[in-house]
Short mmCIF file of C-alpha atoms in Angstrom, two decimals:
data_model
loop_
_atom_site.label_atom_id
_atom_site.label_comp_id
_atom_site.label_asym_id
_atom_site.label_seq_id
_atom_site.Cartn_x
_atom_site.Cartn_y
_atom_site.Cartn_z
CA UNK A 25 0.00 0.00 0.00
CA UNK A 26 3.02 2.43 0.65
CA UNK A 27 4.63 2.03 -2.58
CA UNK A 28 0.87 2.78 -4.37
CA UNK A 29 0.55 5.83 -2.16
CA UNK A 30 4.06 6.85 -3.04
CA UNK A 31 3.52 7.00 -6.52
CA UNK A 32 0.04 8.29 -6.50
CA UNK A 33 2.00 11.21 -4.62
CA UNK A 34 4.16 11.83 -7.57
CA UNK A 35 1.37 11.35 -10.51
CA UNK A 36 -0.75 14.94 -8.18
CA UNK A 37 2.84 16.04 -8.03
CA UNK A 38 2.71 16.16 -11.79
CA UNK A 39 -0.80 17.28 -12.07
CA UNK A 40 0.48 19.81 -9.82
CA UNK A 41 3.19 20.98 -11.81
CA UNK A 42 1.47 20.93 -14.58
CA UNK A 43 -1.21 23.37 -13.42
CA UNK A 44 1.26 26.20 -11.94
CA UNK A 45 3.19 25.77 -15.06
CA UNK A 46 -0.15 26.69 -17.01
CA UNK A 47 -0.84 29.68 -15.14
CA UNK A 48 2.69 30.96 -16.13
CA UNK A 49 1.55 30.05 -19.65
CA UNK A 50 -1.80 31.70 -19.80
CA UNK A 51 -4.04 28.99 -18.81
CA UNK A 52 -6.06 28.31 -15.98
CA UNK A 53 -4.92 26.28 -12.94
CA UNK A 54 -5.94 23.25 -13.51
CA UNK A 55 -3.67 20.34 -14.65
CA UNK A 56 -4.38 16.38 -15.05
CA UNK A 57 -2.52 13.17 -15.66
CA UNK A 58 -4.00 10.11 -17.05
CA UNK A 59 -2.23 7.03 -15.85
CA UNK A 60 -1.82 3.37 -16.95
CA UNK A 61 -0.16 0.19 -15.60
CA UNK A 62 2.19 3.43 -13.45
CA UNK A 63 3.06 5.06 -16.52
CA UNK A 64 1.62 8.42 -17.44
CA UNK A 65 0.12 7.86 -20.87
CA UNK A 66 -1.38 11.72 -21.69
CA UNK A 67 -1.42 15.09 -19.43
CA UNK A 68 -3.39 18.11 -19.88
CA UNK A 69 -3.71 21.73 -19.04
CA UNK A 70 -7.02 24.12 -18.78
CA UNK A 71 -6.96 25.53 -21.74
CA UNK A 72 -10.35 27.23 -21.57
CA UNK A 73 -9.32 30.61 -22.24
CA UNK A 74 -6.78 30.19 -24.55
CA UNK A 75 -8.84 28.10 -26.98
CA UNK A 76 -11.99 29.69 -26.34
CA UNK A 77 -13.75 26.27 -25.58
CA UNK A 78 -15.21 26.56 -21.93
CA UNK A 79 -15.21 22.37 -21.93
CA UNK A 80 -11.41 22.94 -22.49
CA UNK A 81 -10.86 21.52 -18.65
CA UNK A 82 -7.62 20.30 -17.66
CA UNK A 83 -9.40 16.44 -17.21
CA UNK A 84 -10.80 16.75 -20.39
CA UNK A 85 -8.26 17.93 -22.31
CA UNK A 86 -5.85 14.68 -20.32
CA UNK A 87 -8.83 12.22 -21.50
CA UNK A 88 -8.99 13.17 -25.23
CA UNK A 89 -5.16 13.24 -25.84
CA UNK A 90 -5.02 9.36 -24.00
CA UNK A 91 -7.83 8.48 -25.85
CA UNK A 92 -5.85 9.29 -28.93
CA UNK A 93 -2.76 7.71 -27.15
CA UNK A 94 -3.68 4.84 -26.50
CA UNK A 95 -6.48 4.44 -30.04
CA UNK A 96 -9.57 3.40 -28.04
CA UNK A 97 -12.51 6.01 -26.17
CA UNK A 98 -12.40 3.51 -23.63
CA UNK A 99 -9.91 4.12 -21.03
CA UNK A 100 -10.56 0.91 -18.85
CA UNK A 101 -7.05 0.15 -16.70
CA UNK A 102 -6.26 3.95 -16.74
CA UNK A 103 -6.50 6.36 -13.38
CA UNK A 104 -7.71 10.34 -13.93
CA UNK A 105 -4.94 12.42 -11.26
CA UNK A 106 -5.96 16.01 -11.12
CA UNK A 107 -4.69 19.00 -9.25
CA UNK A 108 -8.16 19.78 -8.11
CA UNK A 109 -11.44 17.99 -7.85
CA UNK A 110 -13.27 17.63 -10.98
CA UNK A 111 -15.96 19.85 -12.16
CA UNK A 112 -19.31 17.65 -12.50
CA UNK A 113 -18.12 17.88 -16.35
CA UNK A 114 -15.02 16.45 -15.88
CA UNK A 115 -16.55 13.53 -13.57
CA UNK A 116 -19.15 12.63 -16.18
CA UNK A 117 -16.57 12.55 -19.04
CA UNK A 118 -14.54 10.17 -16.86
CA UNK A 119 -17.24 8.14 -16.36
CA UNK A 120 -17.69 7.89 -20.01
CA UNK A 121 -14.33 7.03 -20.71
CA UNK A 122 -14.63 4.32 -18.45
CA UNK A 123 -11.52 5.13 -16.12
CA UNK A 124 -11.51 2.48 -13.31
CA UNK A 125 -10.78 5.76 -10.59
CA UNK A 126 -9.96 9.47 -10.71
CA UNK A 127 -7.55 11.02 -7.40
CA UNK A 128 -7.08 14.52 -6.95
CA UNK A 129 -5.35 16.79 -4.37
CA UNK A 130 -7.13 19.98 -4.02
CA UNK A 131 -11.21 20.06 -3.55
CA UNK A 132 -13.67 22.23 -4.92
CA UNK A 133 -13.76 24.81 -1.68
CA UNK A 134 -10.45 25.53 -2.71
CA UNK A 135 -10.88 25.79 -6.25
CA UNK A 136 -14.18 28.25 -4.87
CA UNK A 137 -11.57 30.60 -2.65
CA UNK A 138 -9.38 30.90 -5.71
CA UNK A 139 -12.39 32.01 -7.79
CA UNK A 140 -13.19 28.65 -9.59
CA UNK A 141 -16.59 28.49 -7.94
CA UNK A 142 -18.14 25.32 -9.46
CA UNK A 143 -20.09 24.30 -5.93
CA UNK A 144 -23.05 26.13 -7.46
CA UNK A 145 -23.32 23.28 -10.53
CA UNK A 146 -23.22 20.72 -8.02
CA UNK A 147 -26.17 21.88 -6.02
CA UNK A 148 -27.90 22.91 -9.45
CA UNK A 149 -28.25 18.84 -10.11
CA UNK A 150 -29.68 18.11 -6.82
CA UNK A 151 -33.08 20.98 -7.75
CA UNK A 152 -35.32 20.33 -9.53
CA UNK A 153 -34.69 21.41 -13.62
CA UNK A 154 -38.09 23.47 -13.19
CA UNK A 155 -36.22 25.85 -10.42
CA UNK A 156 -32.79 26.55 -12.75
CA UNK A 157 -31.91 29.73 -14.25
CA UNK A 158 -31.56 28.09 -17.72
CA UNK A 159 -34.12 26.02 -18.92
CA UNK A 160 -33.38 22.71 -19.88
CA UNK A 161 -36.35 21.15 -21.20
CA UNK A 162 -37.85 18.51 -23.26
CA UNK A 163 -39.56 19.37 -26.83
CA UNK A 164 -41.81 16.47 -28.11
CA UNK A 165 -42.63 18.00 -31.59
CA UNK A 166 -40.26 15.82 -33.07
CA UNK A 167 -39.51 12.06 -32.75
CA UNK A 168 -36.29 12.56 -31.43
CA UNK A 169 -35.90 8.53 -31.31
CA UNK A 170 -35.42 8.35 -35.03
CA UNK A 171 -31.86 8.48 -34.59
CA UNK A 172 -31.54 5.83 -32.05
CA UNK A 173 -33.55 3.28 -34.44
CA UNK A 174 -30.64 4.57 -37.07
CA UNK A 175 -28.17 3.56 -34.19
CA UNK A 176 -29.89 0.18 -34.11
CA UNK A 177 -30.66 -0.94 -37.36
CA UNK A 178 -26.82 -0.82 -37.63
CA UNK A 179 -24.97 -3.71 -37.35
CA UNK A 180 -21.50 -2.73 -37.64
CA UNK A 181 -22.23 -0.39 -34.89
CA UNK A 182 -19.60 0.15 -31.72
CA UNK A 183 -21.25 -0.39 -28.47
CA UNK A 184 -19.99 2.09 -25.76
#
């Protein structure tokens, strides 16, 4: 258990780096490491400002570039490090990619006192969608199934 701890020190040591390094750069504070069988396979950097994509997060940005990496949008066998908690974003798109667990070092109260308030999405998911300041909403004009029978009529489909 030490020697997993150890190294799990030094893969938010790198996510650590990574994030003070971006600030230096431009970026926001946020770096991320995405790890497999102890070797770091892909890093990433916020990079919301600079590329003027606000889903740009560090954890996102680690997640595509391993995907690419390692060929596959599956990232089974991998771990998500991050310098700070992920955003509800960031969680979901780990979940997608299937990552078997996701450490990080700082949480989101200090992301908050640094400005990176993202407690307020959190809470948003646990009200109801009728109470939110944007409406999200479902529009049953259209049968918005006729893409999923597309998705199934096709055998040469990919699950995920």
């Amino acid at each position: 258990m030490t020697a997993i701890v150890s190294v799990e020190k030094e893969w938010l040591a790198r996510a650590v780096e990574l994030a003070t390094d971006n600030v230096a750069a431009g970026g926001g504070p946020f770096g991320a490491v995405v790890v497999r069988d102890g070797e770091i396979v892909a890093t990433g950097t916020n990079q919301v400002t600079p590329a003027l994509d606000p889903t740009a997060h560090a954890e996102v940005v680690a997640i595509r570039a391993a995907c690419q990496a390692l060929g596959d949008f599956k990232l089974t066998g991998c771990v998500l490090v991050s310098s700070c908690e992920p955003c509800p974003m960031c969680l979901a798109s780990a979940l997608w990619a299937r990552l078997d667990r996701v450490v990080y070092a700082a949480d989101r109260h200090d992301a908050a006192r640094a400005g990176f308030d993202d407690r307020a999405f959190y809470e948003l998911f646990d009200r109801p969608r009728e109470s939110w300041t944007v409406p999200v909403s479902r529009l049953s004009e259209v049968d918005g199934f006729v893409p999923f029978a597309a998705w199934l009529d096709r055998p040469d489909r990919i699950e995920y």
